[in-house]
mmCIF file of N, CA and C and ligand atoms in Angstrom:
data_model
loop_
_atom_site.group_PDB
_atom_site.id
_atom_site.type_symbol
_atom_site.label_atom_id
_atom_site.label_comp_id
_atom_site.label_asym_id
_atom_site.label_seq_id
_atom_site.Cartn_x
_atom_site.Cartn_y
_atom_site.Cartn_z
ATOM 1 N N MET P 15 -1.480 293.484 65.503
ATOM 2 C CA MET P 15 -0.507 294.416 66.083
ATOM 3 C C MET P 15 0.238 295.137 64.963
ATOM 4 N N ILE P 16 0.664 296.319 65.286
ATOM 5 C CA ILE P 16 1.380 297.122 64.292
ATOM 6 C C ILE P 16 2.551 297.785 65.013
ATOM 7 N N VAL P 17 3.672 297.840 64.360
ATOM 8 C CA VAL P 17 4.814 298.487 64.999
ATOM 9 C C VAL P 17 5.144 299.770 64.234
ATOM 10 N N TYR P 18 5.333 300.835 64.991
ATOM 11 C CA TYR P 18 5.739 302.096 64.386
ATOM 12 C C TYR P 18 7.120 302.465 64.892
ATOM 13 N N THR P 19 7.900 303.027 64.005
ATOM 14 C CA THR P 19 9.135 303.645 64.452
ATOM 15 C C THR P 19 8.773 305.071 64.811
ATOM 16 N N LEU P 20 9.019 305.424 66.052
ATOM 17 C CA LEU P 20 8.652 306.752 66.534
ATOM 18 C C LEU P 20 9.894 307.591 66.763
ATOM 19 N N LYS P 21 9.658 308.891 66.783
ATOM 20 C CA LYS P 21 10.768 309.816 66.916
ATOM 21 C C LYS P 21 10.313 310.939 67.828
ATOM 22 N N CYS P 22 11.157 311.315 68.772
ATOM 23 C CA CYS P 22 10.775 312.424 69.657
ATOM 24 C C CYS P 22 11.382 313.721 69.124
ATOM 25 N N VAL P 23 11.073 314.834 69.802
ATOM 26 C CA VAL P 23 11.596 316.133 69.346
ATOM 27 C C VAL P 23 13.116 316.193 69.378
ATOM 28 N N GLU P 24 13.723 315.319 70.209
ATOM 29 C CA GLU P 24 15.184 315.279 70.296
ATOM 30 C C GLU P 24 15.793 314.313 69.275
ATOM 31 N N GLU P 25 14.953 313.803 68.383
ATOM 32 C CA GLU P 25 15.424 312.902 67.326
ATOM 33 C C GLU P 25 15.795 311.497 67.818
ATOM 34 N N HIS P 26 15.356 311.121 69.006
ATOM 35 C CA HIS P 26 15.575 309.739 69.442
ATOM 36 C C HIS P 26 14.563 308.865 68.722
ATOM 37 N N GLN P 27 15.027 307.785 68.153
ATOM 38 C CA GLN P 27 14.099 306.885 67.477
ATOM 39 C C GLN P 27 13.894 305.626 68.291
ATOM 40 N N PHE P 28 12.690 305.155 68.335
ATOM 41 C CA PHE P 28 12.389 303.913 69.036
ATOM 42 C C PHE P 28 11.150 303.283 68.423
ATOM 43 N N GLU P 29 10.974 302.008 68.699
ATOM 44 C CA GLU P 29 9.828 301.310 68.136
ATOM 45 C C GLU P 29 8.783 301.059 69.196
ATOM 46 N N SER P 30 7.557 301.103 68.793
ATOM 47 C CA SER P 30 6.484 300.864 69.744
ATOM 48 C C SER P 30 5.366 300.083 69.063
ATOM 49 N N TRP P 31 4.761 299.195 69.836
ATOM 50 C CA TRP P 31 3.684 298.370 69.299
ATOM 51 C C TRP P 31 2.322 298.965 69.632
ATOM 52 N N PHE P 32 1.413 298.854 68.663
ATOM 53 C CA PHE P 32 0.056 299.335 68.872
ATOM 54 C C PHE P 32 -0.928 298.301 68.352
ATOM 55 N N LYS P 33 -2.096 298.341 68.968
ATOM 56 C CA LYS P 33 -3.179 297.432 68.564
ATOM 57 C C LYS P 33 -3.510 297.678 67.093
ATOM 58 N N ASP P 34 -3.626 298.940 66.745
ATOM 59 C CA ASP P 34 -3.885 299.333 65.364
ATOM 60 C C ASP P 34 -3.473 300.789 65.211
ATOM 61 N N SER P 35 -3.644 301.339 64.028
ATOM 62 C CA SER P 35 -3.161 302.708 63.820
ATOM 63 C C SER P 35 -3.957 303.703 64.667
ATOM 64 N N GLY P 36 -5.204 303.391 64.959
ATOM 65 C CA GLY P 36 -6.013 304.268 65.797
ATOM 66 C C GLY P 36 -5.466 304.363 67.208
ATOM 67 N N ALA P 37 -4.913 303.241 67.693
ATOM 68 C CA ALA P 37 -4.364 303.216 69.050
ATOM 69 C C ALA P 37 -3.193 304.174 69.168
ATOM 70 N N PHE P 38 -2.427 304.294 68.093
ATOM 71 C CA PHE P 38 -1.318 305.241 68.125
ATOM 72 C C PHE P 38 -1.854 306.667 68.268
ATOM 73 N N ASP P 39 -2.840 307.021 67.419
ATOM 74 C CA ASP P 39 -3.404 308.378 67.459
ATOM 75 C C ASP P 39 -3.962 308.696 68.842
ATOM 76 N N GLU P 40 -4.664 307.698 69.408
ATOM 77 C CA GLU P 40 -5.255 307.870 70.732
ATOM 78 C C GLU P 40 -4.190 308.169 71.792
ATOM 79 N N GLN P 41 -3.169 307.300 71.816
ATOM 80 C CA GLN P 41 -2.126 307.452 72.827
ATOM 81 C C GLN P 41 -1.307 308.723 72.626
ATOM 82 N N ALA P 42 -1.071 309.063 71.370
ATOM 83 C CA ALA P 42 -0.312 310.278 71.083
ATOM 84 C C ALA P 42 -1.113 311.492 71.539
ATOM 85 N N ALA P 43 -2.409 311.475 71.261
ATOM 86 C CA ALA P 43 -3.271 312.612 71.604
ATOM 87 C C ALA P 43 -3.388 312.778 73.114
ATOM 88 N N SER P 44 -3.387 311.680 73.841
ATOM 89 C CA SER P 44 -3.539 311.780 75.295
ATOM 90 C C SER P 44 -2.202 311.942 76.005
ATOM 91 N N GLY P 45 -1.112 312.047 75.234
ATOM 92 C CA GLY P 45 0.199 312.287 75.835
ATOM 93 C C GLY P 45 0.771 311.087 76.561
ATOM 94 N N LYS P 46 0.258 309.901 76.247
ATOM 95 C CA LYS P 46 0.753 308.697 76.918
ATOM 96 C C LYS P 46 2.014 308.147 76.283
ATOM 97 N N LEU P 47 2.293 308.603 75.087
ATOM 98 C CA LEU P 47 3.501 308.119 74.424
ATOM 99 C C LEU P 47 4.697 308.884 74.970
ATOM 100 N N MET P 48 5.739 308.158 75.258
ATOM 101 C CA MET P 48 6.903 308.809 75.831
ATOM 102 C C MET P 48 8.179 308.284 75.201
ATOM 103 N N CYS P 49 9.119 309.168 74.970
ATOM 104 C CA CYS P 49 10.419 308.743 74.481
ATOM 105 C C CYS P 49 11.146 308.044 75.632
ATOM 106 N N PRO P 50 11.622 306.827 75.418
ATOM 107 C CA PRO P 50 12.293 306.106 76.509
ATOM 108 C C PRO P 50 13.652 306.712 76.863
ATOM 109 N N VAL P 51 14.154 307.564 76.010
ATOM 110 C CA VAL P 51 15.471 308.151 76.259
ATOM 111 C C VAL P 51 15.356 309.442 77.071
ATOM 112 N N CYS P 52 14.524 310.357 76.613
ATOM 113 C CA CYS P 52 14.457 311.657 77.284
ATOM 114 C C CYS P 52 13.101 311.920 77.935
ATOM 115 N N MET P 53 12.182 310.960 77.851
ATOM 116 C CA MET P 53 10.903 311.025 78.550
ATOM 117 C C MET P 53 9.974 312.136 78.073
ATOM 118 N N THR P 54 10.275 312.679 76.931
ATOM 119 C CA THR P 54 9.353 313.692 76.428
ATOM 120 C C THR P 54 8.126 312.985 75.843
ATOM 121 N N SER P 55 6.993 313.656 75.878
ATOM 122 C CA SER P 55 5.812 313.069 75.249
ATOM 123 C C SER P 55 5.589 313.677 73.867
ATOM 124 N N LYS P 56 6.558 314.500 73.450
ATOM 125 C CA LYS P 56 6.469 315.056 72.099
ATOM 126 C C LYS P 56 7.050 314.056 71.115
ATOM 127 N N VAL P 57 6.194 313.127 70.756
ATOM 128 C CA VAL P 57 6.618 311.995 69.941
ATOM 129 C C VAL P 57 5.766 311.924 68.691
ATOM 130 N N GLU P 58 6.403 311.624 67.592
ATOM 131 C CA GLU P 58 5.629 311.443 66.355
ATOM 132 C C GLU P 58 6.159 310.250 65.591
ATOM 133 N N LYS P 59 5.392 309.847 64.599
ATOM 134 C CA LYS P 59 5.831 308.729 63.773
ATOM 135 C C LYS P 59 7.033 309.149 62.946
ATOM 136 N N ALA P 60 8.063 308.318 62.939
ATOM 137 C CA ALA P 60 9.207 308.606 62.084
ATOM 138 C C ALA P 60 8.787 308.337 60.649
ATOM 139 N N PRO P 61 9.365 309.077 59.715
ATOM 140 C CA PRO P 61 8.985 308.871 58.310
ATOM 141 C C PRO P 61 9.462 307.525 57.795
ATOM 142 N N MET P 62 8.693 306.512 58.064
ATOM 143 C CA MET P 62 9.062 305.169 57.658
ATOM 144 C C MET P 62 7.786 304.359 57.563
ATOM 145 N N ALA P 63 7.725 303.470 56.625
ATOM 146 C CA ALA P 63 6.517 302.671 56.469
ATOM 147 C C ALA P 63 6.346 301.758 57.670
ATOM 148 N N PRO P 64 5.175 301.721 58.224
ATOM 149 C CA PRO P 64 4.954 300.803 59.343
ATOM 150 C C PRO P 64 4.990 299.364 58.854
ATOM 151 N N ALA P 65 5.444 298.468 59.694
ATOM 152 C CA ALA P 65 5.518 297.065 59.310
ATOM 153 C C ALA P 65 4.552 296.258 60.157
ATOM 154 N N LEU P 66 3.787 295.442 59.501
ATOM 155 C CA LEU P 66 2.883 294.578 60.240
ATOM 156 C C LEU P 66 3.669 293.412 60.793
ATOM 157 N N LYS P 67 3.336 293.009 62.005
ATOM 158 C CA LYS P 67 4.035 291.873 62.606
ATOM 159 C C LYS P 67 3.849 290.663 61.708
ATOM 160 N N GLY P 68 4.933 289.980 61.444
ATOM 161 C CA GLY P 68 4.846 288.805 60.575
ATOM 162 C C GLY P 68 5.418 289.075 59.210
ATOM 163 N N SER P 69 5.421 290.343 58.835
ATOM 164 C CA SER P 69 5.966 290.637 57.515
ATOM 165 C C SER P 69 7.315 291.338 57.623
ATOM 166 N N VAL P 70 7.793 291.518 58.839
ATOM 167 C CA VAL P 70 9.100 292.150 59.016
ATOM 168 C C VAL P 70 10.157 291.261 58.370
ATOM 169 N N GLY P 71 11.015 291.850 57.605
ATOM 170 C CA GLY P 71 12.071 291.064 56.976
ATOM 171 C C GLY P 71 11.665 290.502 55.632
ATOM 172 N N GLU P 72 10.427 290.687 55.267
ATOM 173 C CA GLU P 72 9.996 290.170 53.973
ATOM 174 C C GLU P 72 9.960 291.267 52.917
ATOM 175 N N ARG P 73 10.553 292.370 53.251
ATOM 176 C CA ARG P 73 10.617 293.439 52.264
ATOM 177 C C ARG P 73 11.483 292.969 51.100
ATOM 178 N N SER P 74 11.316 293.583 49.964
ATOM 179 C CA SER P 74 12.053 293.141 48.787
ATOM 180 C C SER P 74 13.556 293.195 49.060
ATOM 181 N N SER P 75 14.252 292.185 48.632
ATOM 182 C CA SER P 75 15.682 292.125 48.874
ATOM 183 C C SER P 75 16.393 293.160 48.015
ATOM 184 N N ALA P 76 17.579 293.505 48.428
ATOM 185 C CA ALA P 76 18.338 294.496 47.692
ATOM 186 C C ALA P 76 19.203 293.807 46.644
ATOM 187 N N PRO P 77 18.812 293.887 45.398
ATOM 188 C CA PRO P 77 19.561 293.167 44.354
ATOM 189 C C PRO P 77 21.013 293.613 44.255
ATOM 190 N N GLU P 78 21.265 294.890 44.505
ATOM 191 C CA GLU P 78 22.629 295.413 44.392
ATOM 192 C C GLU P 78 23.551 294.729 45.404
ATOM 193 N N GLU P 79 23.057 294.581 46.631
ATOM 194 C CA GLU P 79 23.855 293.931 47.672
ATOM 195 C C GLU P 79 24.096 292.469 47.334
ATOM 196 N N LEU P 80 23.067 291.833 46.824
ATOM 197 C CA LEU P 80 23.196 290.425 46.454
ATOM 198 C C LEU P 80 24.246 290.266 45.361
ATOM 199 N N ARG P 81 24.188 291.171 44.416
ATOM 200 C CA ARG P 81 25.116 291.098 43.294
ATOM 201 C C ARG P 81 26.558 291.251 43.791
ATOM 202 N N LYS P 82 26.752 292.198 44.695
ATOM 203 C CA LYS P 82 28.085 292.421 45.242
ATOM 204 C C LYS P 82 28.581 291.208 46.018
ATOM 205 N N ALA P 83 27.677 290.636 46.809
ATOM 206 C CA ALA P 83 28.054 289.466 47.606
ATOM 207 C C ALA P 83 28.443 288.327 46.675
ATOM 208 N N ARG P 84 27.693 288.197 45.580
ATOM 209 C CA ARG P 84 27.960 287.121 44.635
ATOM 210 C C ARG P 84 29.293 287.344 43.942
ATOM 211 N N GLN P 85 29.546 288.597 43.591
ATOM 212 C CA GLN P 85 30.818 288.939 42.961
ATOM 213 C C GLN P 85 31.978 288.618 43.890
ATOM 214 N N PHE P 86 31.798 288.958 45.155
ATOM 215 C CA PHE P 86 32.838 288.723 46.139
ATOM 216 C C PHE P 86 33.103 287.234 46.269
ATOM 217 N N MET P 87 32.038 286.449 46.378
ATOM 218 C CA MET P 87 32.199 285.010 46.557
ATOM 219 C C MET P 87 32.841 284.369 45.342
ATOM 220 N N THR P 88 32.412 284.807 44.175
ATOM 221 C CA THR P 88 32.986 284.261 42.960
ATOM 222 C C THR P 88 34.454 284.627 42.853
ATOM 223 N N GLY P 89 34.768 285.858 43.225
ATOM 224 C CA GLY P 89 36.153 286.304 43.193
ATOM 225 C C GLY P 89 37.017 285.505 44.151
ATOM 226 N N LEU P 90 36.476 285.248 45.319
ATOM 227 C CA LEU P 90 37.204 284.474 46.322
ATOM 228 C C LEU P 90 37.471 283.064 45.806
ATOM 229 N N ARG P 91 36.450 282.497 45.202
ATOM 230 C CA ARG P 91 36.596 281.141 44.696
ATOM 231 C C ARG P 91 37.648 281.097 43.584
ATOM 232 N N LYS P 92 37.587 282.077 42.710
ATOM 233 C CA LYS P 92 38.551 282.112 41.606
ATOM 234 C C LYS P 92 39.970 282.270 42.150
ATOM 235 N N TYR P 93 40.107 283.081 43.185
ATOM 236 C CA TYR P 93 41.423 283.268 43.802
ATOM 237 C C TYR P 93 41.943 281.938 44.336
ATOM 238 N N VAL P 94 41.078 281.243 45.033
ATOM 239 C CA VAL P 94 41.482 279.969 45.623
ATOM 240 C C VAL P 94 41.834 278.977 44.515
ATOM 241 N N GLU P 95 41.000 278.922 43.497
ATOM 242 C CA GLU P 95 41.244 277.984 42.411
ATOM 243 C C GLU P 95 42.564 278.266 41.705
ATOM 244 N N ALA P 96 42.912 279.562 41.630
ATOM 245 C CA ALA P 96 44.139 279.935 40.946
ATOM 246 C C ALA P 96 45.377 279.752 41.809
ATOM 247 N N ASN P 97 45.201 279.789 43.111
ATOM 248 C CA ASN P 97 46.364 279.798 43.998
ATOM 249 C C ASN P 97 46.538 278.563 44.871
ATOM 250 N N ALA P 98 45.544 277.706 44.862
ATOM 251 C CA ALA P 98 45.622 276.549 45.738
ATOM 252 C C ALA P 98 45.603 275.264 44.926
ATOM 253 N N ASP P 99 46.138 274.220 45.522
ATOM 254 C CA ASP P 99 46.130 272.903 44.876
ATOM 255 C C ASP P 99 44.810 272.210 45.165
ATOM 256 N N TYR P 100 44.221 271.657 44.133
ATOM 257 C CA TYR P 100 42.997 270.908 44.334
ATOM 258 C C TYR P 100 43.348 269.491 44.766
ATOM 259 N N VAL P 101 42.878 269.079 45.917
ATOM 260 C CA VAL P 101 43.205 267.746 46.416
ATOM 261 C C VAL P 101 41.978 266.836 46.489
ATOM 262 N N GLY P 102 40.847 267.358 46.008
ATOM 263 C CA GLY P 102 39.642 266.540 45.954
ATOM 264 C C GLY P 102 39.189 266.041 47.307
ATOM 265 N N PRO P 103 38.707 264.813 47.335
ATOM 266 C CA PRO P 103 38.163 264.278 48.588
ATOM 267 C C PRO P 103 39.220 264.005 49.654
ATOM 268 N N LYS P 104 40.509 264.147 49.278
ATOM 269 C CA LYS P 104 41.568 263.914 50.270
ATOM 270 C C LYS P 104 41.893 265.169 51.071
ATOM 271 N N PHE P 105 40.993 266.129 51.003
ATOM 272 C CA PHE P 105 41.266 267.414 51.638
ATOM 273 C C PHE P 105 41.645 267.288 53.114
ATOM 274 N N ALA P 106 40.830 266.555 53.877
ATOM 275 C CA ALA P 106 41.078 266.455 55.321
ATOM 276 C C ALA P 106 42.451 265.858 55.593
ATOM 277 N N GLU P 107 42.768 264.818 54.846
ATOM 278 C CA GLU P 107 44.056 264.130 55.007
ATOM 279 C C GLU P 107 45.218 265.083 54.701
ATOM 280 N N GLU P 108 45.111 265.775 53.569
ATOM 281 C CA GLU P 108 46.169 266.694 53.165
ATOM 282 C C GLU P 108 46.309 267.867 54.137
ATOM 283 N N ALA P 109 45.147 268.413 54.541
ATOM 284 C CA ALA P 109 45.177 269.564 55.445
ATOM 285 C C ALA P 109 45.880 269.180 56.750
ATOM 286 N N ARG P 110 45.615 267.969 57.205
ATOM 287 C CA ARG P 110 46.228 267.479 58.433
ATOM 288 C C ARG P 110 47.742 267.322 58.257
ATOM 289 N N LYS P 111 48.142 266.762 57.129
ATOM 290 C CA LYS P 111 49.570 266.566 56.841
ATOM 291 C C LYS P 111 50.304 267.905 56.836
ATOM 292 N N ILE P 112 49.660 268.896 56.195
ATOM 293 C CA ILE P 112 50.287 270.210 56.132
ATOM 294 C C ILE P 112 50.375 270.798 57.539
ATOM 295 N N HIS P 113 49.278 270.643 58.265
ATOM 296 C CA HIS P 113 49.219 271.194 59.623
ATOM 297 C C HIS P 113 50.311 270.591 60.510
ATOM 298 N N TYR P 114 50.554 269.312 60.362
ATOM 299 C CA TYR P 114 51.545 268.652 61.209
ATOM 300 C C TYR P 114 52.933 268.596 60.568
ATOM 301 N N GLY P 115 53.087 269.326 59.453
ATOM 302 C CA GLY P 115 54.401 269.424 58.831
ATOM 303 C C GLY P 115 54.860 268.154 58.136
ATOM 304 N N GLU P 116 53.928 267.288 57.760
ATOM 305 C CA GLU P 116 54.302 266.033 57.116
ATOM 306 C C GLU P 116 54.421 266.164 55.602
ATOM 307 N N THR P 117 54.012 267.296 55.106
ATOM 308 C CA THR P 117 54.163 267.546 53.674
ATOM 309 C C THR P 117 54.401 269.040 53.495
ATOM 310 N N GLU P 118 54.763 269.437 52.267
ATOM 311 C CA GLU P 118 55.101 270.852 52.077
ATOM 312 C C GLU P 118 53.899 271.759 52.363
ATOM 313 N N GLU P 119 54.194 272.883 52.945
ATOM 314 C CA GLU P 119 53.121 273.809 53.285
ATOM 315 C C GLU P 119 52.638 274.525 52.040
ATOM 316 N N ARG P 120 51.363 274.461 51.778
ATOM 317 C CA ARG P 120 50.788 275.136 50.620
ATOM 318 C C ARG P 120 49.293 275.320 50.830
ATOM 319 N N GLN P 121 48.713 276.132 49.960
ATOM 320 C CA GLN P 121 47.265 276.336 50.000
ATOM 321 C C GLN P 121 46.609 275.169 49.281
ATOM 322 N N ILE P 122 45.623 274.590 49.888
ATOM 323 C CA ILE P 122 44.894 273.516 49.200
ATOM 324 C C ILE P 122 43.398 273.758 49.305
ATOM 325 N N TYR P 123 42.691 273.142 48.407
ATOM 326 C CA TYR P 123 41.234 273.128 48.543
ATOM 327 C C TYR P 123 40.726 271.804 48.004
ATOM 328 N N GLY P 124 39.578 271.420 48.432
ATOM 329 C CA GLY P 124 39.036 270.142 48.009
ATOM 330 C C GLY P 124 37.711 269.918 48.687
ATOM 331 N N GLU P 125 37.391 268.660 48.843
ATOM 332 C CA GLU P 125 36.097 268.358 49.437
ATOM 333 C C GLU P 125 36.263 267.710 50.804
ATOM 334 N N ALA P 126 35.422 268.124 51.715
ATOM 335 C CA ALA P 126 35.430 267.533 53.047
ATOM 336 C C ALA P 126 33.990 267.489 53.545
ATOM 337 N N THR P 127 33.704 266.525 54.348
ATOM 338 C CA THR P 127 32.366 266.489 54.940
ATOM 339 C C THR P 127 32.343 267.478 56.098
ATOM 340 N N ILE P 128 31.150 267.799 56.550
ATOM 341 C CA ILE P 128 31.008 268.711 57.689
ATOM 342 C C ILE P 128 31.772 268.157 58.888
ATOM 343 N N ASP P 129 31.653 266.851 59.117
ATOM 344 C CA ASP P 129 32.338 266.232 60.252
ATOM 345 C C ASP P 129 33.850 266.358 60.131
ATOM 346 N N GLU P 130 34.352 266.121 58.924
ATOM 347 C CA GLU P 130 35.796 266.257 58.701
ATOM 348 C C GLU P 130 36.250 267.686 58.979
ATOM 349 N N ALA P 131 35.471 268.636 58.467
ATOM 350 C CA ALA P 131 35.822 270.040 58.666
ATOM 351 C C ALA P 131 35.819 270.390 60.151
ATOM 352 N N LYS P 132 34.818 269.880 60.872
ATOM 353 C CA LYS P 132 34.740 270.151 62.312
ATOM 354 C C LYS P 132 35.951 269.568 63.036
ATOM 355 N N ASP P 133 36.332 268.341 62.673
ATOM 356 C CA ASP P 133 37.498 267.714 63.295
ATOM 357 C C ASP P 133 38.746 268.546 63.043
ATOM 358 N N LEU P 134 38.884 269.017 61.813
ATOM 359 C CA LEU P 134 40.053 269.816 61.462
ATOM 360 C C LEU P 134 40.107 271.081 62.310
ATOM 361 N N ILE P 135 38.955 271.727 62.425
ATOM 362 C CA ILE P 135 38.906 272.966 63.216
ATOM 363 C C ILE P 135 39.252 272.660 64.673
ATOM 364 N N ASP P 136 38.739 271.533 65.173
ATOM 365 C CA ASP P 136 39.052 271.117 66.542
ATOM 366 C C ASP P 136 40.556 270.938 66.734
ATOM 367 N N GLU P 137 41.212 270.463 65.685
ATOM 368 C CA GLU P 137 42.658 270.226 65.778
ATOM 369 C C GLU P 137 43.463 271.489 65.535
ATOM 370 N N GLY P 138 42.762 272.575 65.249
ATOM 371 C CA GLY P 138 43.446 273.842 65.049
ATOM 372 C C GLY P 138 43.895 274.081 63.616
ATOM 373 N N VAL P 139 43.370 273.266 62.683
ATOM 374 C CA VAL P 139 43.710 273.461 61.281
ATOM 375 C C VAL P 139 42.832 274.590 60.737
ATOM 376 N N ASP P 140 43.461 275.478 59.993
ATOM 377 C CA ASP P 140 42.756 276.646 59.492
ATOM 378 C C ASP P 140 41.982 276.299 58.223
ATOM 379 N N VAL P 141 40.696 276.013 58.352
ATOM 380 C CA VAL P 141 39.892 275.698 57.173
ATOM 381 C C VAL P 141 38.725 276.669 57.074
ATOM 382 N N ALA P 142 38.280 276.871 55.863
ATOM 383 C CA ALA P 142 37.117 277.728 55.641
ATOM 384 C C ALA P 142 36.330 277.161 54.481
ATOM 385 N N PRO P 143 35.013 277.271 54.533
ATOM 386 C CA PRO P 143 34.225 276.763 53.404
ATOM 387 C C PRO P 143 34.470 277.619 52.170
ATOM 388 N N LEU P 144 34.558 276.973 51.047
ATOM 389 C CA LEU P 144 34.767 277.674 49.788
ATOM 390 C C LEU P 144 33.399 278.027 49.212
ATOM 391 N N PRO P 145 33.203 279.285 48.881
ATOM 392 C CA PRO P 145 31.888 279.632 48.331
ATOM 393 C C PRO P 145 31.654 278.955 46.994
ATOM 394 N N PRO P 146 30.409 278.701 46.673
ATOM 395 C CA PRO P 146 30.110 278.073 45.384
ATOM 396 C C PRO P 146 30.434 279.010 44.229
ATOM 397 N N ASP P 147 30.672 278.441 43.069
ATOM 398 C CA ASP P 147 30.933 279.267 41.888
ATOM 399 C C ASP P 147 29.603 279.744 41.327
ATOM 400 N N LEU P 148 29.350 281.031 41.490
ATOM 401 C CA LEU P 148 28.047 281.566 41.067
ATOM 402 C C LEU P 148 28.165 282.397 39.812
ATOM 403 N N SER P 149 29.333 282.365 39.196
ATOM 404 C CA SER P 149 29.542 283.270 38.073
ATOM 405 C C SER P 149 28.680 282.899 36.869
ATOM 406 N N GLU P 150 28.256 281.658 36.786
ATOM 407 C CA GLU P 150 27.445 281.231 35.638
ATOM 408 C C GLU P 150 25.997 281.681 35.764
ATOM 409 N N THR P 151 25.536 281.736 37.017
ATOM 410 C CA THR P 151 24.137 282.113 37.217
ATOM 411 C C THR P 151 23.981 283.610 37.109
ATOM 412 N N ASN P 152 22.781 284.027 36.917
ATOM 413 C CA ASN P 152 22.569 285.446 36.812
ATOM 414 C C ASN P 152 21.366 285.873 37.634
HETATM 415 ZN ZN1 LIG J 22 13.875 311.512 73.187
#
């Protein structure tokens, strides 16, 4: 199977599956292809590489986006490290104390298991996973 992004004369884009590229030519020539939006049969392939089923999503990743995401995560981590108290494995305990007003309110970070984090969220404690420090990797 092959999927083509098609475009009608009104610029509506839609995807359609074909047995092979010949099937597209056949259907287009016989006027069987129709835009689902405006029902015109004046449809052509949009200028885009066709994707074979199974390889969708395996196109080369965008390094620029990855780099930005990594920068963002590293920046977030650095912010937290600079502004929050590290409480290590006592994170769940401390977060709970802060939440219930048993200790001074402050930003903390540390280690918690998935179960601990889930319990905290269930109790309404505002927790978020800290992104890993990726600044060393390239
Ligand atoms: Zn259309």
